[in-house]
Amino acid sequence: MRYSRLFSKTIKEAPADEVSINAKLLMRGGFVDKLMAGSYSLLPLGRKVEQKIEEIIRQEMNKTGAQEVLMPLLHPKEIWNETGRWETAKDVMYQFKKNDKEYTLSFTHEEIMLDLVRKHAFSYKDYPVKIYHFSTKFRNELRAKSGLLRGREFLMKDLYSVHTTEQELNDYYWDVAKAYLEVFKKVDLEVRVVEAAGGVFTDTHTHEFQAFCETGEDIIYYCENCDFAENKEIAKVKEGEDCPKCKEGTIKVARSIEVGNIFRFGTAYSQKMNITYTDVKGEKQYPYLGSYGIGVTRLIGTIVELFHDDRGIIWPENVAPYKVHLIQIQSSKFKVQNYNSKVKSFAEDIYNKLIEAGVEVLYDDREDVSVGQKFADADLIGIPYRLVVSDKTGDKIEVKKRDSDKMELLSFEQLLKKIKS
Ligand code: ATP
Ligand code: MG
């Protein structure tokens, strides 16, 4: 991608009302744009990051045997009345009336998924059902001040499963928990699985995936030695106590961000919606439901909260919008004398060869900005490798990682070897 052609460029200042680090850096870097509080556009760079995260999640979901679908966002009141959530969750929903009919925008999809099950899975032979999608959720969030961490409209991956036995639901629930840990590992987050209350979703305990982050809204108590962790809201332990699980570690307190949450509903929803399947004996039974969410756009915000310095974002390699950021620097002497200088044609050559080699590259080909500006933009955007070609680098390329000050002069072949290892 030529930076001169990229739709969204860096900006000097984020809007004054933007307080969170993630929104400030993402807006300044040209990743997102704010329409209103809690409502952001993903610009080309932001969308690329989102797609990387989405693909990591998709792979892990598919490994659990789940299948991808896409469910509607506009829902009729009737379906929400079947579980009573039109009333019980009305504070969080965007409900409205049009031509005498009432609707809501989606804040979750349990009812919609169970309606699909009702129409497409009839016998125990059709079970288990495991379906997921990536889609927008609308929630009437009162405090939308944390940028991508808390949107009124945001992207979620939500997976739903129905099973013929509780045991099978439990087994799959823990399979998904493992898959989630795999996802968070791949995006470089340190996460704890935390037991928590179910809110408007369920009376039974759920499990949240909390990423350690000093700017997070949540507080968790965790063991420094084993995987024990509890949300502050329900915590039975205190800071400094011995861990009730391993008995060896000490309980510590940390701030965190909830990046995922998994739920077991048993047969509560299928009973309310009267959804049944026929078992081996030909009798009608209520299936067991589980649901599993990851906040995709919240993950982008979390990564930025964790990985940045005073110059900008430092993307983990797996989610960076591009692998390398190529900069060509022409001294003013060359520019005046000969527009198509050696440096420029060498940079163009490197750009084309990188694309041919399958390396994702953002190429700052601009003629009319200073070297200082190009470096500052590269730091702000935060792509893992910065490559510089100038009249000082000769037939080599200067390579620097975003998170280091060490520079190396490498040939094209050496560069490829380095970034592909
Ligand atoms: P929170 O407690 O932070 O308000 P929640 O418990 O209401 O979140 P869930 O219903 O569990 O959220 O949604 C599943 C996942 O979706 C969450 O774990 C989180 O990662 C993400 N998520 C929830 N609300 C938002 C939001 N307003 N903006 C961005 N992501 C969100
Ligand atoms: Mg939750």
Coordinates of C-alpha atoms and ligand atoms in Angstrom, one line a residue:
M1 CA 0.0 0.0 0.0
R2 CA 1.3 3.4 -1.0
Y3 CA 0.9 5.8 1.9
S4 CA 0.2 8.6 -0.5
R5 CA -2.9 6.7 -1.7
L6 CA -4.1 5.6 1.8
F7 CA -7.5 7.0 2.5
S8 CA -6.8 8.0 6.1
K9 CA -3.6 9.8 7.1
T10 CA -2.3 10.6 10.6
I11 CA -3.6 13.7 12.4
K12 CA -1.8 15.9 14.9
E13 CA -4.3 16.0 17.7
A14 CA -7.2 13.7 18.7
P15 CA -10.4 15.7 19.5
A16 CA -10.2 17.3 22.9
D17 CA -13.1 15.3 24.4
E18 CA -11.3 12.0 23.7
V19 CA -9.8 10.9 27.0
S20 CA -8.7 7.3 26.5
I21 CA -5.3 6.3 25.3
N22 CA -6.6 3.8 22.8
A23 CA -9.0 6.2 21.1
K24 CA -6.4 9.0 21.0
L25 CA -3.7 6.9 19.4
L26 CA -6.1 5.1 17.0
M27 CA -7.6 8.4 15.8
R28 CA -4.2 10.1 15.5
G29 CA -2.8 7.1 13.6
G30 CA -5.7 7.1 11.1
F31 CA -7.1 3.7 12.3
V32 CA -10.5 4.9 13.4
D33 CA -12.8 7.9 13.2
K34 CA -15.4 8.9 15.8
L35 CA -19.0 9.6 14.7
M36 CA -20.2 10.3 18.2
A37 CA -19.4 9.0 21.7
G38 CA -19.2 5.2 21.6
S39 CA -19.5 5.0 17.8
Y40 CA -16.4 4.6 15.6
S41 CA -15.7 3.9 11.9
L42 CA -12.8 1.5 11.3
L43 CA -10.7 3.2 8.6
P44 CA -8.6 1.0 6.2
L45 CA -5.7 0.6 8.8
G46 CA -8.1 -0.2 11.6
R47 CA -10.1 -2.6 9.5
K48 CA -6.9 -4.5 8.6
V49 CA -6.1 -4.9 12.3
E50 CA -9.7 -6.0 12.9
Q51 CA -9.5 -8.6 10.1
K52 CA -6.3 -10.0 11.5
I53 CA -7.9 -10.5 14.9
E54 CA -11.1 -11.9 13.3
E55 CA -9.1 -14.5 11.3
I56 CA -7.2 -15.6 14.5
I57 CA -10.6 -16.1 16.3
R58 CA -12.2 -17.7 13.2
Q59 CA -9.4 -20.4 13.0
E60 CA -9.8 -21.2 16.7
M61 CA -13.6 -21.4 16.5
N62 CA -13.5 -23.6 13.5
K63 CA -11.1 -26.0 15.3
T64 CA -13.8 -26.5 17.9
G65 CA -16.1 -27.7 15.2
A66 CA -18.2 -24.5 15.1
Q67 CA -19.7 -23.2 11.8
E68 CA -19.8 -19.6 10.7
V69 CA -23.2 -17.8 10.0
L70 CA -24.4 -14.3 9.9
M71 CA -27.6 -13.4 11.8
P72 CA -29.7 -10.2 11.4
L73 CA -29.3 -7.1 13.6
L74 CA -32.9 -5.9 13.3
H75 CA -35.2 -8.1 15.5
P76 CA -38.9 -8.1 16.0
K77 CA -40.2 -7.6 19.6
E78 CA -42.0 -11.0 19.5
I79 CA -38.9 -13.1 19.6
W80 CA -37.6 -11.2 22.7
N81 CA -40.9 -11.6 24.4
E82 CA -40.5 -15.4 24.3
T83 CA -37.8 -15.2 27.0
G84 CA -39.1 -12.1 28.6
R85 CA -35.9 -10.2 27.8
W86 CA -37.8 -7.4 25.9
E87 CA -38.7 -6.2 29.4
T88 CA -35.8 -7.4 31.6
A89 CA -33.1 -6.2 29.2
K90 CA -34.8 -3.1 27.9
D91 CA -32.3 -0.7 29.5
V92 CA -29.5 -2.0 27.4
M93 CA -31.5 -2.4 24.2
Y94 CA -32.2 0.1 21.5
Q95 CA -35.9 -0.5 21.1
F96 CA -38.2 1.4 18.7
K97 CA -41.5 1.5 16.9
K98 CA -42.0 1.8 13.1
N99 CA -45.4 1.6 11.3
D100 CA -47.0 0.2 14.5
K101 CA -44.5 -2.6 14.8
E102 CA -41.9 -2.8 17.5
Y103 CA -38.2 -3.7 16.9
T104 CA -34.9 -3.7 18.6
L105 CA -31.3 -3.5 17.4
S106 CA -29.3 -6.6 18.4
F107 CA -27.5 -6.5 21.8
T108 CA -26.9 -10.3 21.7
H109 CA -28.3 -13.3 19.7
E110 CA -29.4 -16.2 22.0
E111 CA -33.0 -15.8 21.0
I112 CA -32.2 -15.5 17.3
M113 CA -29.9 -18.5 17.4
L114 CA -32.5 -20.7 19.2
D115 CA -35.1 -19.7 16.6
L116 CA -32.7 -21.1 14.0
V117 CA -32.3 -24.3 16.0
R118 CA -36.1 -24.5 16.1
K119 CA -36.3 -24.4 12.3
H120 CA -33.3 -26.5 11.4
A121 CA -32.4 -29.1 14.1
F122 CA -35.2 -31.5 15.1
S123 CA -33.7 -34.8 16.2
Y124 CA -30.8 -35.8 18.5
K125 CA -29.0 -36.7 15.2
D126 CA -28.8 -33.0 14.4
Y127 CA -27.1 -32.2 17.7
P128 CA -24.8 -30.7 18.9
V129 CA -25.2 -27.4 17.0
K130 CA -22.3 -24.9 17.2
I131 CA -22.7 -21.7 15.3
Y132 CA -21.0 -18.3 15.5
H133 CA -20.8 -15.0 13.7
F134 CA -18.9 -11.8 13.7
S135 CA -21.3 -8.9 13.9
T136 CA -22.3 -5.6 15.4
K137 CA -23.9 -5.3 18.8
F138 CA -25.8 -2.3 20.0
R139 CA -25.9 -1.5 23.7
N140 CA -27.2 1.6 25.4
E141 CA -23.9 2.2 27.3
L142 CA -24.2 5.1 29.7
R143 CA -20.4 5.6 30.1
A144 CA -19.0 5.5 26.6
K145 CA -15.7 7.3 27.4
S146 CA -13.2 4.5 26.9
G147 CA -12.8 4.6 23.1
L148 CA -13.0 1.2 21.5
L149 CA -13.2 -0.5 25.0
R150 CA -16.8 0.5 25.4
G151 CA -18.8 1.2 22.3
R152 CA -22.6 1.8 21.9
E153 CA -22.0 -0.1 18.7
F154 CA -19.2 -2.6 18.6
L155 CA -18.0 -5.8 17.0
M156 CA -18.3 -9.1 18.8
K157 CA -17.7 -12.7 17.9
D158 CA -20.5 -14.6 19.4
L159 CA -20.7 -18.4 19.4
Y160 CA -23.7 -20.4 20.5
S161 CA -24.0 -24.1 21.1
V162 CA -26.9 -26.5 21.9
H163 CA -26.5 -30.0 23.3
T164 CA -28.6 -32.9 24.3
T165 CA -26.9 -33.4 27.7
E166 CA -25.4 -31.1 30.4
Q167 CA -22.2 -33.1 30.4
E168 CA -21.7 -32.4 26.7
L169 CA -22.4 -28.7 27.2
N170 CA -19.8 -28.7 30.0
D171 CA -17.2 -30.4 27.9
Y172 CA -17.7 -28.0 25.0
Y173 CA -17.7 -25.0 27.3
W174 CA -14.2 -25.9 28.5
D175 CA -13.1 -26.6 24.9
V176 CA -14.2 -23.1 24.0
A177 CA -12.4 -21.7 27.1
K178 CA -9.2 -23.4 25.8
A179 CA -9.8 -21.9 22.3
Y180 CA -10.2 -18.5 23.8
L181 CA -6.9 -18.8 25.7
E182 CA -5.3 -19.7 22.5
V183 CA -6.7 -16.6 20.8
F184 CA -5.6 -14.3 23.5
K185 CA -2.1 -15.8 23.5
K186 CA -1.9 -15.2 19.8
V187 CA -2.6 -11.5 20.2
D188 CA 0.0 -11.2 23.0
L189 CA -2.4 -10.7 25.9
E190 CA -1.9 -12.0 29.4
V191 CA -5.3 -13.2 30.5
R192 CA -6.9 -14.8 33.5
V193 CA -10.1 -16.9 33.5
V194 CA -12.3 -15.4 36.2
E195 CA -15.5 -16.7 37.7
A196 CA -18.2 -14.0 37.6
A197 CA -21.9 -13.3 37.9
G198 CA -24.0 -13.5 34.7
G199 CA -25.8 -10.1 34.6
V200 CA -28.9 -9.9 32.3
F201 CA -27.8 -13.2 30.9
T202 CA -28.0 -15.9 33.5
D203 CA -28.3 -16.6 37.3
T204 CA -25.5 -19.2 37.1
H205 CA -21.8 -18.3 37.3
T206 CA -20.0 -17.5 34.1
H207 CA -16.3 -17.2 33.2
E208 CA -14.8 -14.0 32.1
F209 CA -11.5 -13.6 30.3
Q210 CA -9.7 -10.7 31.9
A211 CA -6.6 -9.2 30.4
F212 CA -4.2 -7.5 32.8
C213 CA -4.2 -3.8 32.0
E214 CA -3.6 -0.8 34.4
T215 CA -6.2 1.3 32.6
G216 CA -8.9 -1.4 32.8
E217 CA -12.3 -0.8 34.4
D218 CA -12.4 -4.2 36.2
I219 CA -10.5 -5.3 39.3
I220 CA -9.5 -8.9 39.8
Y221 CA -8.0 -10.9 42.6
Y222 CA -5.5 -13.5 41.4
C223 CA -2.9 -15.9 42.6
E224 CA 0.7 -15.1 41.7
N225 CA 1.5 -18.8 41.7
C226 CA -1.4 -20.6 40.0
D227 CA -4.4 -19.8 37.7
F228 CA -6.8 -18.9 40.5
A229 CA -8.7 -15.6 39.9
E230 CA -11.9 -13.9 40.9
N231 CA -13.7 -10.7 39.9
K232 CA -13.7 -8.1 42.7
E233 CA -17.5 -7.9 42.5
I234 CA -17.9 -11.4 43.9
A235 CA -14.5 -12.1 45.3
K236 CA -14.3 -14.3 48.4
V237 CA -10.6 -13.7 48.9
K238 CA -8.6 -10.7 50.0
E239 CA -5.3 -9.2 48.9
G240 CA -2.3 -10.7 50.7
E241 CA -4.2 -13.9 51.7
D242 CA -2.9 -17.4 50.9
C243 CA -4.4 -18.8 47.6
P244 CA -7.3 -21.1 48.5
K245 CA -6.5 -23.2 45.4
C246 CA -2.8 -23.9 45.4
K247 CA -2.2 -22.9 49.1
E248 CA 1.3 -21.7 48.0
G249 CA 0.9 -18.4 46.2
T250 CA -0.3 -15.1 47.6
I251 CA -3.4 -13.2 46.4
K252 CA -2.7 -10.0 44.5
V253 CA -5.0 -7.3 43.0
A254 CA -4.8 -5.9 39.5
R255 CA -6.8 -3.9 37.1
S256 CA -8.0 -5.6 34.0
I257 CA -10.2 -5.5 30.9
E258 CA -12.9 -8.1 30.1
V259 CA -12.1 -9.3 26.6
G260 CA -14.3 -12.4 26.6
N261 CA -17.1 -14.1 28.5
I262 CA -18.7 -17.6 28.3
F263 CA -22.1 -18.7 29.7
R264 CA -24.0 -21.9 30.4
F265 CA -27.7 -21.5 30.4
G266 CA -28.8 -25.1 30.8
T267 CA -32.3 -25.5 29.5
A268 CA -33.7 -22.2 30.8
Y269 CA -34.0 -20.5 27.4
S270 CA -35.1 -23.6 25.4
Q271 CA -37.9 -24.1 27.9
K272 CA -39.0 -20.5 27.7
M273 CA -39.0 -20.6 23.9
N274 CA -40.3 -24.1 23.9
I275 CA -37.5 -25.5 21.7
T276 CA -37.3 -29.3 21.7
Y277 CA -35.6 -32.1 19.8
T278 CA -36.6 -35.8 19.6
D279 CA -34.4 -38.2 21.5
V280 CA -33.5 -41.8 20.7
K281 CA -36.7 -43.0 22.2
G282 CA -38.8 -40.6 20.2
E283 CA -39.5 -38.3 23.1
K284 CA -39.3 -34.5 23.1
Q285 CA -36.5 -33.0 25.2
Y286 CA -35.2 -29.5 25.9
P287 CA -31.6 -28.9 24.7
Y288 CA -28.8 -27.2 26.8
L289 CA -27.6 -23.8 25.6
G290 CA -24.2 -22.2 25.9
S291 CA -23.0 -18.8 24.6
Y292 CA -19.5 -17.4 24.2
G293 CA -18.5 -13.9 23.3
I294 CA -15.2 -12.1 22.4
G295 CA -15.2 -8.3 22.1
V296 CA -13.4 -7.9 18.8
T297 CA -13.2 -4.1 18.7
R298 CA -12.6 -4.1 22.5
L299 CA -9.5 -6.3 21.8
I300 CA -8.1 -3.7 19.4
G301 CA -8.5 -1.0 22.1
T302 CA -7.0 -3.4 24.8
I303 CA -3.9 -4.1 22.6
V304 CA -3.3 -0.3 22.1
E305 CA -3.8 0.4 25.8
L306 CA -1.1 -2.2 26.5
F307 CA 1.3 -1.8 23.6
H308 CA 2.3 1.8 23.0
D309 CA 4.9 4.4 24.1
D310 CA 4.9 8.2 24.0
R311 CA 5.5 8.1 20.3
G312 CA 2.6 5.8 19.3
I313 CA 1.3 2.3 18.9
I314 CA 3.5 -0.8 19.0
W315 CA 1.4 -3.6 17.3
P316 CA 2.1 -7.2 18.1
E317 CA 3.2 -8.8 14.9
N318 CA 0.1 -11.1 14.5
V319 CA -2.3 -8.2 14.4
A320 CA -0.2 -5.4 12.8
P321 CA -1.9 -3.9 9.7
Y322 CA 1.3 -4.4 7.8
K323 CA 4.5 -6.2 8.6
V324 CA 6.9 -3.5 7.3
H325 CA 6.8 0.2 6.9
L326 CA 9.1 1.3 4.1
I327 CA 10.3 4.9 4.0
Q328 CA 12.3 6.5 1.2
I329 CA 14.3 9.6 2.0
Q330 CA 15.6 11.8 -0.7
S331 CA 18.0 14.5 0.3
S332 CA 16.8 17.9 -1.0
K333 CA 19.9 18.0 -3.3
F334 CA 18.7 15.0 -5.2
K335 CA 15.1 16.1 -5.2
V336 CA 15.8 19.4 -6.9
Q337 CA 18.2 18.0 -9.4
N338 CA 16.5 14.8 -10.4
Y339 CA 13.0 13.8 -9.3
N340 CA 13.5 10.2 -10.2
S341 CA 16.6 9.8 -8.2
K342 CA 18.4 6.5 -7.6
V343 CA 17.0 6.4 -4.1
K344 CA 13.5 6.6 -5.3
S345 CA 13.9 3.9 -7.9
F346 CA 15.7 1.6 -5.4
A347 CA 12.8 2.1 -2.9
E348 CA 10.2 1.4 -5.7
D349 CA 12.2 -1.8 -6.5
I350 CA 12.2 -2.9 -2.8
Y351 CA 8.5 -2.2 -2.6
N352 CA 7.7 -4.4 -5.6
K353 CA 10.0 -7.1 -4.5
L354 CA 8.5 -7.2 -1.0
I355 CA 5.0 -7.5 -2.5
E356 CA 6.2 -10.3 -4.7
A357 CA 7.7 -12.1 -1.7
G358 CA 4.3 -11.9 0.0
V359 CA 5.3 -9.3 2.6
E360 CA 2.6 -6.9 3.6
V361 CA 4.2 -3.4 3.2
L362 CA 3.1 0.1 3.8
Y363 CA 5.3 2.3 1.6
D364 CA 5.7 6.0 2.6
D365 CA 6.3 7.2 -1.0
R366 CA 5.4 10.9 -0.2
E367 CA 7.5 13.5 -1.9
D368 CA 6.3 16.5 0.0
V369 CA 6.9 15.7 3.7
S370 CA 10.0 15.9 5.9
V371 CA 12.1 13.0 7.1
G372 CA 11.1 13.9 10.6
Q373 CA 7.4 13.7 9.7
K374 CA 7.8 10.3 8.1
F375 CA 9.6 8.9 11.1
A376 CA 7.0 10.3 13.5
D377 CA 4.2 8.8 11.4
A378 CA 5.9 5.4 11.4
D379 CA 6.3 5.5 15.2
L380 CA 2.6 6.6 15.6
I381 CA 1.2 3.9 13.2
G382 CA 3.4 1.3 15.0
I383 CA 4.1 -1.3 12.3
P384 CA 6.7 -3.9 13.6
Y385 CA 9.6 -3.2 11.1
R386 CA 10.7 0.2 9.8
L387 CA 12.8 0.1 6.6
V388 CA 14.6 3.1 5.4
V389 CA 16.2 3.6 2.0
S390 CA 18.2 6.8 1.6
D391 CA 21.3 8.1 -0.3
K392 CA 23.2 6.9 2.8
T393 CA 22.1 3.3 2.7
G394 CA 23.5 2.5 -0.7
D395 CA 22.3 -0.8 -2.0
K396 CA 21.3 -1.9 1.5
I397 CA 18.2 -1.2 3.6
E398 CA 18.2 0.2 7.2
V399 CA 16.0 -2.0 9.4
K400 CA 14.7 -1.1 12.8
K401 CA 12.1 -2.8 14.9
R402 CA 9.4 -0.5 16.4
D403 CA 10.1 -1.6 19.9
S404 CA 13.9 -1.2 19.7
D405 CA 16.5 1.5 18.8
K406 CA 18.9 -0.9 17.2
M407 CA 19.4 -0.4 13.5
E408 CA 20.9 -2.8 11.0
L409 CA 22.0 -2.4 7.4
L410 CA 20.8 -5.5 5.5
S411 CA 20.7 -6.7 1.9
F412 CA 17.2 -7.5 0.5
E413 CA 17.8 -11.2 1.0
Q414 CA 19.0 -10.7 4.6
L415 CA 15.9 -8.6 5.2
L416 CA 13.6 -11.3 3.9
K417 CA 15.2 -13.9 6.1
K418 CA 14.9 -11.7 9.1
I419 CA 11.2 -10.8 8.8
K420 CA 10.1 -14.3 7.7
S421 CA 11.9 -16.0 10.7
Ligands
ATP1 P1 -19.0 -5.2 30.4 O1 -19.1 -5.8 31.7 O2 -17.6 -4.7 30.1 O3 -20.0 -4.1 30.1 P2 -20.5 -7.3 29.4 O4 -20.2 -8.3 30.4 O5 -21.8 -6.6 29.4 O6 -19.3 -6.3 29.3 P3 -20.8 -9.5 27.5 O7 -22.3 -9.4 27.3 O8 -20.2 -10.5 28.3 O9 -20.3 -8.0 27.9 O10 -20.2 -9.4 26.0 C1 -19.1 -10.3 25.5 C2 -17.9 -9.5 25.2 O11 -18.2 -8.4 24.4 C3 -17.3 -8.8 26.5 O12 -16.5 -9.8 27.2 C4 -16.5 -7.7 25.9 O13 -15.2 -8.2 25.4 C5 -17.3 -7.3 24.7 N1 -18.1 -6.1 25.0 C6 -19.2 -6.0 25.8 N2 -19.7 -4.8 25.9 C7 -18.9 -4.0 25.0 C8 -18.9 -2.7 24.6 N3 -19.9 -1.8 25.1 N4 -18.0 -2.2 23.7 C9 -17.1 -3.1 23.3 N5 -17.0 -4.4 23.6 C10 -17.9 -4.9 24.5
MG2 MG -19.5 -10.0 30.3

